[in-house]
Coordinates of C-alpha atoms and ligand atoms in Angstrom, one line a residue:
Chain U
M52 CA -29.1 -10.3 31.0
F53 CA -27.7 -13.4 32.2
K54 CA -27.6 -12.4 35.8
D55 CA -31.5 -12.2 35.3
I56 CA -32.0 -16.0 34.1
F57 CA -29.8 -16.6 37.1
R58 CA -31.8 -14.5 39.9
K59 CA -35.0 -16.5 38.7
T60 CA -34.5 -19.8 38.4
K61 CA -31.9 -22.2 38.3
Y62 CA -33.0 -23.9 34.8
V63 CA -33.5 -21.9 32.1
T64 CA -36.9 -22.5 30.0
I65 CA -36.1 -23.3 26.3
K66 CA -39.1 -22.3 24.2
S67 CA -41.3 -25.0 22.7
G68 CA -40.8 -24.3 19.2
Q69 CA -36.7 -25.2 19.8
M70 CA -37.7 -28.4 21.2
Q71 CA -37.6 -30.6 18.1
N72 CA -34.7 -29.3 16.6
R73 CA -32.5 -29.8 19.6
T74 CA -32.2 -33.7 19.4
P75 CA -28.9 -34.7 20.4
S76 CA -27.3 -37.4 18.6
E77 CA -29.1 -37.3 15.2
V78 CA -28.1 -34.1 13.7
S79 CA -25.6 -34.7 11.1
M80 CA -22.2 -32.5 10.6
Q81 CA -24.0 -29.6 8.4
G82 CA -27.1 -29.6 11.0
E83 CA -30.0 -31.5 8.9
V84 CA -32.4 -32.5 11.7
V85 CA -33.0 -36.4 10.9
G86 CA -34.6 -36.9 14.6
I87 CA -38.6 -36.9 15.3
S88 CA -40.7 -35.0 13.2
K89 CA -42.7 -32.0 14.2
K90 CA -46.1 -34.2 13.6
E91 CA -45.4 -36.4 16.5
L92 CA -45.1 -33.4 18.8
P93 CA -48.2 -31.4 18.4
D94 CA -47.1 -28.9 21.1
G95 CA -44.1 -28.4 23.0
L96 CA -45.2 -29.8 26.4
W97 CA -44.1 -33.2 25.5
V98 CA -40.9 -34.7 24.2
K99 CA -40.1 -37.8 22.9
C100 CA -36.6 -39.4 23.9
P101 CA -34.5 -40.3 20.7
K102 CA -32.9 -42.9 22.7
C103 CA -35.5 -44.8 24.6
G104 CA -38.7 -43.9 22.6
E105 CA -40.4 -42.6 25.8
V106 CA -42.5 -39.6 25.3
L107 CA -41.5 -37.1 28.2
F108 CA -43.3 -34.5 30.1
N109 CA -41.4 -31.1 28.5
K110 CA -41.5 -29.7 32.1
D111 CA -39.6 -33.4 33.6
I112 CA -36.2 -32.8 31.8
E113 CA -36.0 -29.5 32.0
E114 CA -36.1 -29.8 36.0
N115 CA -33.5 -32.5 35.1
A116 CA -30.7 -30.7 33.3
R117 CA -32.6 -31.8 30.1
V118 CA -31.3 -35.3 30.7
C119 CA -34.3 -37.9 29.8
T120 CA -35.6 -39.4 32.9
T121 CA -36.1 -43.1 31.6
C122 CA -33.0 -43.7 30.0
E123 CA -30.8 -40.6 31.0
H124 CA -30.2 -39.7 27.4
H125 CA -28.6 -35.9 27.4
F126 CA -30.3 -33.4 25.4
R127 CA -28.6 -30.9 23.6
I128 CA -28.7 -27.6 25.9
S129 CA -27.9 -24.0 25.0
A130 CA -24.8 -22.1 26.1
N131 CA -27.0 -20.1 28.7
A132 CA -28.6 -23.0 29.9
R133 CA -25.8 -24.9 30.6
L134 CA -23.9 -22.0 32.1
A135 CA -27.1 -21.7 34.7
L136 CA -26.9 -25.3 35.9
L137 CA -23.3 -24.8 36.1
V138 CA -22.0 -21.8 37.9
D139 CA -23.2 -20.0 41.1
E140 CA -25.4 -17.9 41.0
N141 CA -24.6 -13.9 39.6
S142 CA -21.2 -15.2 39.5
F143 CA -20.6 -14.6 35.4
E144 CA -19.3 -11.9 33.9
E145 CA -19.6 -12.3 30.1
W146 CA -16.0 -11.2 28.6
D147 CA -16.0 -10.0 24.5
A148 CA -19.6 -10.0 23.7
E149 CA -19.0 -7.2 21.5
L150 CA -16.8 -9.4 19.0
T151 CA -19.1 -9.3 15.8
T152 CA -18.6 -11.7 12.5
L153 CA -16.8 -9.9 9.5
D154 CA -17.8 -11.8 6.2
S155 CA -14.1 -10.9 5.0
L156 CA -14.5 -13.7 2.0
E157 CA -17.7 -12.2 0.9
F158 CA -19.0 -15.6 1.0
P159 CA -21.6 -16.9 -0.9
G160 CA -25.1 -17.1 1.6
Y161 CA -22.7 -16.4 4.8
E162 CA -24.3 -13.1 5.7
E163 CA -28.2 -14.5 5.6
K164 CA -26.3 -17.9 7.8
L165 CA -25.4 -15.0 10.4
I166 CA -28.5 -13.0 10.7
E167 CA -30.6 -16.7 10.6
A168 CA -28.4 -18.2 13.5
Q169 CA -28.3 -15.0 15.5
E170 CA -32.0 -15.3 15.5
K171 CA -32.2 -19.1 16.3
S172 CA -29.5 -18.6 19.1
G173 CA -30.2 -15.2 20.6
M174 CA -26.3 -14.9 20.5
T175 CA -24.2 -13.2 18.5
E176 CA -21.6 -15.6 17.7
G177 CA -21.2 -19.2 18.7
I178 CA -19.7 -19.3 22.1
L179 CA -19.8 -17.3 25.2
T180 CA -16.5 -16.6 27.1
G181 CA -15.8 -15.1 30.4
R182 CA -15.2 -15.3 34.5
A183 CA -17.7 -17.1 36.9
R184 CA -17.1 -19.4 40.4
I185 CA -18.0 -22.7 41.1
E186 CA -18.5 -23.2 44.7
D187 CA -17.0 -20.5 45.3
I188 CA -13.6 -21.4 43.2
P189 CA -13.3 -18.7 40.4
F190 CA -12.4 -19.6 36.9
V191 CA -12.6 -18.9 33.3
V192 CA -15.3 -20.5 31.2
A193 CA -16.3 -20.5 27.6
I194 CA -19.1 -22.6 26.2
N195 CA -19.6 -23.6 22.6
E196 CA -23.6 -22.8 21.1
A197 CA -24.6 -25.3 19.0
S198 CA -27.7 -23.4 17.2
F199 CA -25.3 -21.1 16.2
M200 CA -24.2 -23.1 12.6
M201 CA -23.5 -26.1 14.9
G202 CA -20.8 -24.4 16.9
S203 CA -18.4 -23.8 14.1
M204 CA -15.5 -22.1 14.7
G205 CA -14.7 -18.9 12.7
S206 CA -12.2 -16.0 13.6
V207 CA -14.7 -14.5 16.3
V208 CA -15.0 -17.7 18.3
G209 CA -11.1 -18.5 17.6
E210 CA -10.4 -14.8 18.7
K211 CA -12.6 -15.0 22.4
I212 CA -11.4 -18.4 23.3
A213 CA -7.8 -17.0 22.9
R214 CA -8.5 -13.8 24.8
A215 CA -10.3 -15.7 27.3
I216 CA -7.1 -17.7 27.9
E217 CA -5.2 -14.9 27.9
R218 CA -6.8 -12.8 31.0
A219 CA -6.7 -16.7 32.7
I220 CA -3.8 -15.9 32.5
E221 CA -3.2 -12.7 33.7
L222 CA -5.5 -13.5 36.5
R223 CA -4.0 -16.9 37.4
L224 CA -7.2 -18.7 36.8
P225 CA -8.1 -22.1 35.1
V226 CA -10.0 -22.8 32.3
V227 CA -13.1 -24.9 31.4
I228 CA -14.2 -25.3 28.1
F229 CA -17.4 -26.9 26.5
S230 CA -17.6 -28.0 23.3
T231 CA -20.0 -28.8 20.8
S232 CA -19.2 -28.1 17.3
G233 CA -19.6 -29.2 13.9
G234 CA -15.2 -27.9 13.1
A235 CA -13.9 -24.8 11.5
R236 CA -16.6 -22.7 9.9
M237 CA -16.6 -23.1 5.8
Q238 CA -17.6 -20.0 5.3
E239 CA -14.4 -17.7 6.9
G240 CA -12.0 -20.2 4.8
I241 CA -8.1 -20.1 5.9
L242 CA -9.0 -17.6 8.4
S243 CA -11.0 -20.3 10.8
L244 CA -8.5 -23.0 10.0
Y245 CA -5.9 -21.0 11.4
Q246 CA -7.9 -20.2 14.6
M247 CA -7.3 -23.7 15.9
A248 CA -3.9 -23.1 15.8
K249 CA -4.5 -19.5 17.5
T250 CA -6.6 -21.4 20.1
S251 CA -3.7 -24.5 20.6
A252 CA -0.8 -21.7 21.0
A253 CA -3.0 -19.8 23.5
L254 CA -3.6 -23.2 25.5
G255 CA 0.3 -23.8 25.2
K256 CA 0.5 -20.3 26.9
L257 CA -1.7 -21.6 29.7
A258 CA -0.1 -24.5 30.3
E259 CA 3.8 -23.1 30.6
N260 CA 1.9 -21.0 33.5
R261 CA 1.1 -24.0 35.1
L262 CA -2.4 -23.6 34.7
L263 CA -5.2 -26.2 34.7
Y264 CA -7.2 -26.9 31.6
I265 CA -10.4 -28.7 32.0
S266 CA -11.8 -29.8 28.3
V267 CA -15.2 -30.9 28.3
L268 CA -16.5 -32.3 25.2
T269 CA -20.5 -32.4 24.5
D270 CA -22.7 -33.8 21.6
P271 CA -21.2 -33.1 19.5
T272 CA -17.5 -32.3 19.1
F273 CA -15.8 -33.3 15.2
G274 CA -13.4 -31.6 13.0
G275 CA -11.2 -28.7 13.5
V276 CA -12.8 -28.2 17.4
T277 CA -11.4 -31.4 18.1
A278 CA -8.3 -31.5 16.3
S279 CA -7.3 -28.2 18.4
Y280 CA -8.3 -26.9 21.8
A281 CA -11.0 -29.5 22.5
S282 CA -8.4 -32.4 22.8
L283 CA -5.9 -30.2 24.8
G284 CA -7.1 -30.3 28.4
D285 CA -5.3 -31.9 31.1
I286 CA -8.3 -33.7 32.0
M287 CA -10.8 -34.7 29.3
I288 CA -14.2 -35.1 30.2
S289 CA -17.1 -35.8 28.2
E290 CA -20.8 -36.2 28.5
P291 CA -22.8 -39.7 28.1
N292 CA -23.4 -41.0 24.7
A293 CA -22.2 -37.5 23.1
L294 CA -20.7 -38.4 19.7
I295 CA -17.3 -37.0 19.4
G296 CA -14.9 -37.6 16.5
F297 CA -12.3 -36.3 13.9
T298 CA -14.4 -36.8 10.8
G299 CA -18.0 -37.2 11.0
P300 CA -19.7 -40.4 10.5
R301 CA -21.3 -39.8 7.2
V302 CA -18.2 -38.5 5.3
I303 CA -16.4 -41.8 6.4
K304 CA -18.9 -43.6 5.3
Q305 CA -19.1 -41.6 1.9
T306 CA -15.1 -41.5 1.3
M307 CA -14.1 -44.5 2.3
R308 CA -17.3 -47.1 1.8
Q309 CA -16.6 -47.6 5.8
E310 CA -19.5 -48.8 7.9
L311 CA -18.9 -47.7 11.3
P312 CA -19.9 -50.2 14.3
K313 CA -22.1 -49.4 16.1
G314 CA -20.9 -46.9 19.2
A315 CA -18.0 -46.3 17.2
Q316 CA -17.0 -42.0 18.1
T317 CA -19.5 -42.3 21.5
A318 CA -17.8 -40.6 24.5
E319 CA -17.5 -44.2 25.9
F320 CA -15.6 -45.7 22.2
N321 CA -13.5 -42.3 22.9
Q322 CA -12.9 -43.4 26.8
E323 CA -12.3 -47.2 25.9
H324 CA -9.3 -46.0 22.9
G325 CA -7.8 -43.8 25.6
L326 CA -8.8 -40.4 24.6
I327 CA -11.3 -39.5 27.5
D328 CA -10.9 -39.6 31.2
L329 CA -14.4 -39.4 32.6
I330 CA -17.6 -39.6 31.4
V331 CA -19.2 -37.2 33.8
A332 CA -23.3 -36.9 34.0
R333 CA -24.8 -33.8 33.5
T334 CA -26.5 -33.4 36.5
Q335 CA -23.0 -34.4 38.3
M336 CA -20.9 -32.2 36.2
R337 CA -21.0 -29.1 38.8
S338 CA -20.1 -31.2 41.6
V339 CA -16.9 -33.1 39.7
L340 CA -15.6 -29.7 38.1
A341 CA -15.9 -28.2 41.4
R342 CA -13.9 -31.4 42.8
L343 CA -11.3 -30.5 40.0
L344 CA -10.8 -27.2 40.6
R345 CA -10.4 -27.5 44.2
Y346 CA -7.4 -30.1 43.4
H347 CA -5.5 -27.4 41.4
Q348 CA -6.5 -24.2 43.8
E349 CA -3.2 -22.4 44.5
G350 CA -1.6 -23.6 47.7
A351 CA -3.1 -27.5 46.9
Q352 CA 0.2 -28.3 45.3
Y353 CA 3.3 -30.4 46.9
G354 CA 5.8 -28.1 48.3
A355 CA 3.6 -25.1 48.5
T356 CA 3.9 -22.9 51.0
V357 CA 0.8 -22.2 52.6
Chain T
M259 CA 2.8 -36.7 -22.7
A260 CA 1.8 -34.9 -19.3
Q261 CA -1.3 -34.6 -18.4
L262 CA -3.5 -32.0 -20.0
F263 CA -6.1 -29.7 -18.8
E264 CA -8.7 -28.2 -21.1
F265 CA -7.4 -25.1 -21.1
E266 CA -3.8 -26.1 -22.4
K267 CA -5.6 -27.6 -25.1
P268 CA -5.5 -24.1 -27.3
I269 CA -1.2 -24.2 -26.5
A270 CA -1.0 -27.8 -27.6
E271 CA -2.8 -27.5 -30.9
L272 CA -0.5 -24.9 -32.1
V273 CA 2.5 -26.8 -31.0
V274 CA 0.7 -29.7 -32.8
R275 CA 0.4 -27.1 -35.5
I276 CA 4.0 -26.3 -35.4
A277 CA 5.2 -29.6 -35.5
E278 CA 3.2 -30.5 -38.8
I279 CA 4.6 -27.3 -40.6
Q280 CA 8.1 -28.2 -40.2
K281 CA 7.3 -31.8 -41.0
F282 CA 5.7 -30.5 -44.5
S283 CA 8.7 -28.2 -44.9
A284 CA 11.3 -30.8 -44.4
D285 CA 9.3 -33.2 -46.5
K286 CA 9.0 -30.7 -49.6
G287 CA 12.3 -28.9 -48.9
I288 CA 10.0 -25.5 -48.7
D289 CA 11.5 -22.8 -46.2
L290 CA 8.8 -22.1 -43.9
S291 CA 11.1 -21.2 -40.9
Q292 CA 9.0 -17.7 -40.8
E293 CA 5.9 -19.2 -40.4
V294 CA 7.3 -21.1 -37.4
A295 CA 8.7 -18.5 -35.8
T296 CA 5.5 -16.6 -36.0
L297 CA 3.6 -19.5 -34.6
E298 CA 6.2 -20.0 -32.0
K299 CA 5.9 -16.5 -30.7
K300 CA 2.3 -16.8 -30.8
V301 CA 2.5 -19.8 -28.4
A302 CA 5.0 -18.0 -26.2
L303 CA 2.2 -15.3 -25.6
L304 CA -0.7 -17.4 -25.3
K305 CA 1.0 -19.7 -22.7
K306 CA 1.7 -16.3 -21.2
E307 CA -1.9 -15.5 -21.5
I308 CA -3.0 -18.6 -20.5
Y309 CA -0.7 -19.6 -17.2
G310 CA -0.3 -15.9 -16.2
N311 CA -4.4 -15.5 -15.7
L312 CA -5.4 -18.9 -14.3
E313 CA -8.5 -19.4 -12.2
P314 CA -8.4 -20.9 -9.0
W315 CA -9.8 -24.2 -10.3
Q316 CA -7.1 -24.4 -12.8
K317 CA -4.5 -24.0 -9.8
V318 CA -6.4 -26.8 -8.2
Q319 CA -6.2 -29.0 -10.9
I320 CA -2.0 -28.0 -11.5
A321 CA -1.7 -28.5 -7.5
R322 CA -3.0 -32.2 -8.0
H323 CA -1.6 -32.8 -11.4
S324 CA -0.4 -36.7 -11.5
E325 CA 3.1 -35.4 -12.2
R326 CA 3.3 -33.0 -9.7
P327 CA 6.6 -33.3 -8.0
N328 CA 6.3 -34.7 -4.4
F329 CA 9.1 -34.0 -1.4
Y330 CA 11.1 -37.0 -2.7
D331 CA 11.3 -35.1 -5.8
Y332 CA 12.4 -31.9 -4.2
A333 CA 14.6 -33.4 -1.3
P334 CA 17.9 -34.1 -3.6
L335 CA 17.5 -30.8 -5.1
L336 CA 17.0 -28.7 -1.7
F337 CA 19.6 -30.7 0.8
E338 CA 22.7 -31.9 0.4
D339 CA 22.2 -35.1 2.2
F340 CA 19.1 -36.6 4.1
T341 CA 18.5 -39.3 6.4
E342 CA 14.8 -40.1 6.9
L343 CA 14.1 -41.2 10.1
K344 CA 10.9 -43.3 10.7
G345 CA 8.0 -44.5 13.1
D346 CA 6.0 -42.7 15.8
R347 CA 7.5 -45.2 18.6
L348 CA 3.8 -45.7 19.6
F349 CA 2.3 -47.6 16.8
A350 CA 3.6 -47.5 13.4
D351 CA 5.3 -45.5 11.0
D352 CA 3.4 -43.5 8.8
R353 CA 4.7 -43.5 5.0
S354 CA 2.4 -40.6 4.0
V355 CA 5.0 -38.7 6.3
A356 CA 8.4 -38.6 5.7
G357 CA 10.6 -37.2 8.3
G358 CA 14.5 -36.8 9.3
I359 CA 17.5 -34.8 9.5
A360 CA 19.4 -32.9 6.3
L361 CA 21.9 -29.9 5.5
F362 CA 20.3 -27.4 3.6
H363 CA 22.6 -24.7 2.6
G364 CA 25.5 -26.1 5.0
I365 CA 22.9 -25.9 8.0
V366 CA 21.8 -29.1 9.8
V367 CA 17.5 -28.9 9.8
T368 CA 15.1 -31.4 10.4
V369 CA 12.5 -32.1 8.1
I370 CA 8.9 -32.8 8.1
A371 CA 7.1 -33.6 4.9
Q372 CA 3.6 -35.2 3.8
V373 CA 4.1 -37.2 0.6
K374 CA 1.6 -38.3 -1.9
G375 CA 2.0 -41.1 -4.4
K376 CA 2.8 -41.0 -8.0
D377 CA 0.8 -43.6 -8.9
T378 CA -1.8 -46.1 -7.7
K379 CA 0.7 -48.3 -6.0
E380 CA 2.3 -45.5 -4.2
N381 CA -0.7 -44.2 -3.7
I382 CA -2.2 -46.9 -1.7
K383 CA 1.4 -47.6 0.3
R384 CA 1.2 -43.8 1.1
N385 CA -2.8 -43.1 2.1
F386 CA -2.6 -40.7 -1.0
G387 CA -0.9 -38.4 1.3
M388 CA -3.6 -38.3 4.2
P389 CA -1.3 -39.2 7.2
H390 CA -2.8 -41.1 10.3
P391 CA -2.6 -40.3 13.8
E392 CA 1.2 -41.9 13.8
G393 CA 1.9 -39.6 10.8
Y394 CA 1.4 -36.4 13.0
R395 CA 3.1 -38.3 16.1
K396 CA 6.0 -39.2 14.5
A397 CA 6.0 -35.5 13.3
V398 CA 6.0 -34.3 17.0
R399 CA 8.8 -36.8 17.9
L400 CA 10.8 -35.5 15.2
M401 CA 10.1 -31.5 16.1
D402 CA 11.1 -32.1 19.7
Q403 CA 14.3 -33.6 18.4
A404 CA 14.8 -30.2 16.7
E405 CA 13.9 -28.0 19.5
K406 CA 16.6 -30.2 22.1
F407 CA 19.5 -30.0 19.4
G408 CA 18.6 -26.4 18.2
R409 CA 18.0 -27.5 14.4
P410 CA 15.6 -25.5 12.3
I411 CA 12.5 -27.0 11.2
L412 CA 11.2 -27.4 7.8
T413 CA 8.1 -28.6 6.8
F414 CA 6.3 -29.7 3.6
I415 CA 2.5 -29.6 3.3
D416 CA 1.0 -31.9 0.6
T417 CA -2.3 -33.9 1.8
P418 CA -5.2 -34.0 0.5
G419 CA -6.7 -34.0 4.4
A420 CA -5.7 -36.3 7.4
A421 CA -6.8 -39.4 6.9
C422 CA -10.7 -40.5 8.0
D423 CA -11.3 -44.1 8.7
L424 CA -12.2 -45.7 11.6
G425 CA -8.7 -46.7 12.7
A426 CA -7.9 -42.6 12.5
E427 CA -10.9 -42.1 14.9
E428 CA -9.6 -45.1 17.7
R429 CA -6.0 -43.9 17.6
G430 CA -7.5 -40.0 18.1
Q431 CA -6.9 -38.5 14.9
G432 CA -7.7 -35.0 16.3
E433 CA -5.6 -35.2 19.6
A434 CA -2.5 -36.1 17.3
I435 CA -3.3 -32.8 15.4
A436 CA -4.1 -30.8 18.2
R437 CA -0.9 -32.1 19.9
C438 CA 1.3 -31.1 16.1
L439 CA -0.1 -27.5 16.7
L440 CA 0.4 -27.0 20.4
A441 CA 4.0 -28.4 19.9
M442 CA 4.6 -26.3 16.9
S443 CA 3.7 -23.0 19.0
G444 CA 6.6 -24.0 21.7
Y445 CA 9.5 -24.4 20.1
H446 CA 12.6 -21.5 20.2
V447 CA 13.5 -23.0 16.7
P448 CA 12.9 -21.3 13.3
V449 CA 9.8 -23.3 11.9
I450 CA 9.4 -22.5 8.3
S451 CA 6.6 -24.2 6.4
T452 CA 6.1 -24.6 2.8
V453 CA 3.0 -25.7 0.3
I454 CA 4.2 -27.4 -2.4
G455 CA 0.9 -29.0 -3.6
E456 CA -2.4 -29.0 -1.8
G457 CA -3.1 -28.0 1.2
G458 CA -6.2 -30.2 3.0
S459 CA -7.7 -28.6 5.9
G460 CA -6.7 -29.8 9.3
G461 CA -4.5 -32.6 8.3
A462 CA -2.3 -29.4 6.8
L463 CA -2.4 -27.3 9.3
A464 CA -0.8 -29.3 11.8
L465 CA 2.4 -28.9 9.8
G466 CA 1.3 -25.3 8.8
A467 CA 1.7 -22.8 11.8
G468 CA 5.3 -22.1 11.8
N469 CA 6.8 -18.7 11.9
V470 CA 6.9 -18.2 8.2
L471 CA 4.2 -19.6 5.8
L472 CA 5.7 -20.3 2.0
M473 CA 3.6 -21.4 -0.7
L474 CA 4.0 -22.5 -4.6
E475 CA 2.4 -20.2 -6.9
N476 CA 0.0 -23.0 -7.9
S477 CA -0.7 -24.4 -4.4
F478 CA -3.4 -24.1 -2.7
Y479 CA -4.6 -24.1 1.0
S480 CA -8.3 -24.6 2.0
V481 CA -10.4 -25.3 5.3
I482 CA -12.6 -27.6 3.1
A483 CA -12.2 -29.2 -0.2
P484 CA -14.2 -27.6 -3.3
E485 CA -15.7 -30.8 -3.6
S486 CA -16.9 -31.1 -0.2
C487 CA -18.0 -27.2 -0.1
A488 CA -19.8 -27.3 -3.0
S489 CA -21.8 -30.5 -1.7
I490 CA -22.5 -28.8 1.1
L491 CA -23.8 -25.3 -0.2
W492 CA -25.6 -26.4 -3.4
K493 CA -25.5 -30.1 -3.2
D494 CA -23.9 -30.4 -6.1
T495 CA -19.9 -32.0 -6.4
T496 CA -19.8 -31.1 -9.8
K497 CA -20.0 -27.1 -8.7
A498 CA -16.7 -27.2 -7.1
K499 CA -15.6 -24.7 -9.9
E500 CA -17.2 -22.4 -7.9
A501 CA -16.6 -23.5 -4.3
A502 CA -12.9 -22.8 -5.8
A503 CA -13.3 -19.2 -6.3
A504 CA -15.9 -18.7 -3.2
L505 CA -13.0 -20.5 -0.5
K506 CA -10.3 -17.7 -1.4
F507 CA -7.7 -20.5 -1.1
T508 CA -5.2 -20.1 -3.8
A509 CA -1.5 -18.9 -2.7
Q510 CA -2.6 -15.0 -3.7
D511 CA -5.4 -15.3 -2.1
L512 CA -3.8 -16.2 1.2
L513 CA -0.9 -13.8 0.8
R514 CA -3.5 -11.3 0.7
L515 CA -4.9 -12.5 3.9
G516 CA -2.1 -12.3 6.0
V517 CA -1.4 -16.0 6.2
A518 CA 0.8 -16.7 3.4
D519 CA 4.2 -14.7 3.7
E520 CA 5.6 -15.5 0.5
L521 CA 4.7 -16.9 -2.7
V522 CA 7.5 -19.0 -4.7
R523 CA 7.8 -19.4 -8.2
E524 CA 7.5 -22.3 -10.0
S525 CA 8.1 -23.1 -13.8
Q526 CA 5.6 -21.5 -16.3
G527 CA 2.5 -23.9 -16.2
G528 CA 3.5 -25.4 -12.9
A529 CA 6.8 -27.0 -11.1
H530 CA 6.0 -30.1 -13.3
N531 CA 7.4 -28.9 -16.7
N532 CA 10.6 -28.0 -14.7
L533 CA 11.4 -29.7 -11.8
N534 CA 14.9 -28.4 -11.1
Q535 CA 13.6 -24.7 -12.1
T536 CA 11.1 -24.7 -9.2
A537 CA 13.5 -26.6 -6.7
D538 CA 16.2 -23.5 -7.2
E539 CA 13.3 -21.0 -6.8
L540 CA 11.7 -23.0 -3.3
S541 CA 15.7 -23.5 -2.3
Q542 CA 16.8 -20.0 -2.4
V543 CA 13.6 -18.6 -1.0
I544 CA 13.8 -21.2 2.5
S545 CA 17.3 -19.9 2.5
K546 CA 16.5 -16.2 2.4
Y547 CA 13.6 -16.6 5.7
L548 CA 16.1 -19.1 7.2
I549 CA 18.9 -16.7 7.5
R550 CA 16.1 -14.1 8.9
L551 CA 14.9 -16.4 11.2
R552 CA 18.4 -17.6 12.5
S553 CA 19.2 -14.3 13.6
E554 CA 16.3 -13.8 16.0
S555 CA 16.7 -15.2 19.5
P556 CA 15.1 -18.4 20.8
E557 CA 12.4 -16.3 22.7
V558 CA 11.7 -13.6 20.3
L559 CA 11.2 -16.8 17.5
R560 CA 8.9 -18.3 19.6
E561 CA 7.2 -14.7 20.8
K562 CA 6.6 -13.9 17.3
R563 CA 5.1 -17.1 15.9
Y564 CA 2.1 -16.7 18.9
E565 CA 1.7 -12.8 17.9
K566 CA 1.3 -13.9 13.8
L567 CA -0.9 -16.8 14.5
R568 CA -2.7 -14.1 17.1
T569 CA -3.5 -11.9 14.0
I570 CA -5.0 -14.4 11.6
G571 CA -8.8 -13.4 11.7
F572 CA -11.2 -10.4 11.0
F573 CA -13.8 -9.5 13.4
H574 CA -15.8 -6.2 14.0
E575 CA -15.3 -5.4 18.0
T576 CA -18.3 -2.9 18.6
A577 CA -21.4 -3.3 20.2
D578 CA -23.9 -3.4 17.8
I579 CA -23.9 -6.2 15.1
N580 CA -22.9 -5.1 11.8
L581 CA -22.1 -7.4 9.4
T582 CA -20.7 -5.1 6.5
K583 CA -17.1 -6.0 4.7
D584 CA -14.4 -4.0 4.9
L585 CA -11.3 -6.0 4.0
T586 CA -8.9 -4.3 2.2
Ligands
LIG750 ZN1 -34.7 -41.9 27.0

């Protein structure tokens, strides 16, 4: 199905009904939307930018990689839409789509939540993995889906990431992971927590094989995902203004009675504190990744026999 | 007297009654030893009944007991000696994480432990056992040293979670924990982790991805605190008891889920009731696994640690979306 998308158009059309639910940086860790109300937007034709307040023609921002044409605010984007923006046409081969969730703890309300998430996201779980090309350079890609239970990591997400990394080692390919996640998924308890260890250990194997890992943090990335695969990139990239941290701002405020300074936990804050290499606008992501992947292609290293 | 829980009150009441009868018997010179013996038997039965059937929430209370033994209580009982080493060489020394070199059953080991305080003053010093990034970076520094000198690593987990303040965010709390996980996955020495009290989320996991996970029988280890879970699920922190059951985080649950390898018996009613007895059990179990792991080659140790992590988690592997549960 993804291949069809690429043949048709460069950008995936996002249904109007979903517009209001996708305002980034206004979503709390539990996914409560506190952004613009539906009343302000009678139909899907227009969208109000939460940053600059400008009312924008929906079609215009879609043609601009869902980035505000006035202030460059990055609206949240689905995994499939991101993939379409990023990789060469018809180059994506999806892996492990048949892995689906097991409610092994029989956690209250989990099955209902999963069905809801599947309907909302059109995906079976919170991450897309596979192999693709950028400017003809092959690589392994994984992209979190924010609308699937806040991109949280349970057994399936952890397993898909670990398998993708292991296959990258077999195929001797670099790995790029786009994270957007509230963290480890509560509903799978300790099993979710250990996916952090699983994905980190797999990245250890990748590093041992001297293969590149680029981590791209997008809005929002928190908790167990920040504390595992998302922080272990050889190169750490973020989209502008993305919220990134370990503990969510609401929890810090509640438990520490500490008001975070303005701009705390943004990509820029993280870069200032030495945690991120590059802040890259979505419209530039493809070309920056192509350049970084090229630096690391087999044969590019000093001493390599060409 | 030690902090007493609601569920222990029937025991305490009987104990008080026995004392009253004994006093009455002594005062009046009447022999009531028969009655006392009967009641004492009843106390023993009641203890077995209550402590043998603790609910998850009751275990949480025991694991968080103000007199729950911490690492510094166990250290002199577990080790022939212990030399504490401090600092992450980057920013500070985090006092919620203790680390150093110890002699355990004649074997030189590296020890890393989270430490909660036992009173307010100590808790402030130790940030309630919630490590900052420098605590995790100290752990990595000392574990790297263990790898360099071929020493087994013993970690002890006891934290409500990683520190969650602005400083922790500025200094990269997520990165610090992730580096712990990455580092631990690469070592060629045995890594044995033990949850001695509270295992709070990613902050606990940072020290928990070893070859073997042991848990004291009244400890718990969870992705989220039961109070926070209740607040998300039911918008009501008072439902922590229900959340505790839903999260399946007791030592017994983790053993069943294949995350914990063995449970360590505590003294009746919790480790605080008999530190020596609990430490002795702990020492024996750790020793058993250490001997077992030391017989493996360095490469096998590392591979087996990876395989253990690789198998944690349950999912369906079919094309059709099916959410039925069939965990056995
Ligand atoms: Zn704008």
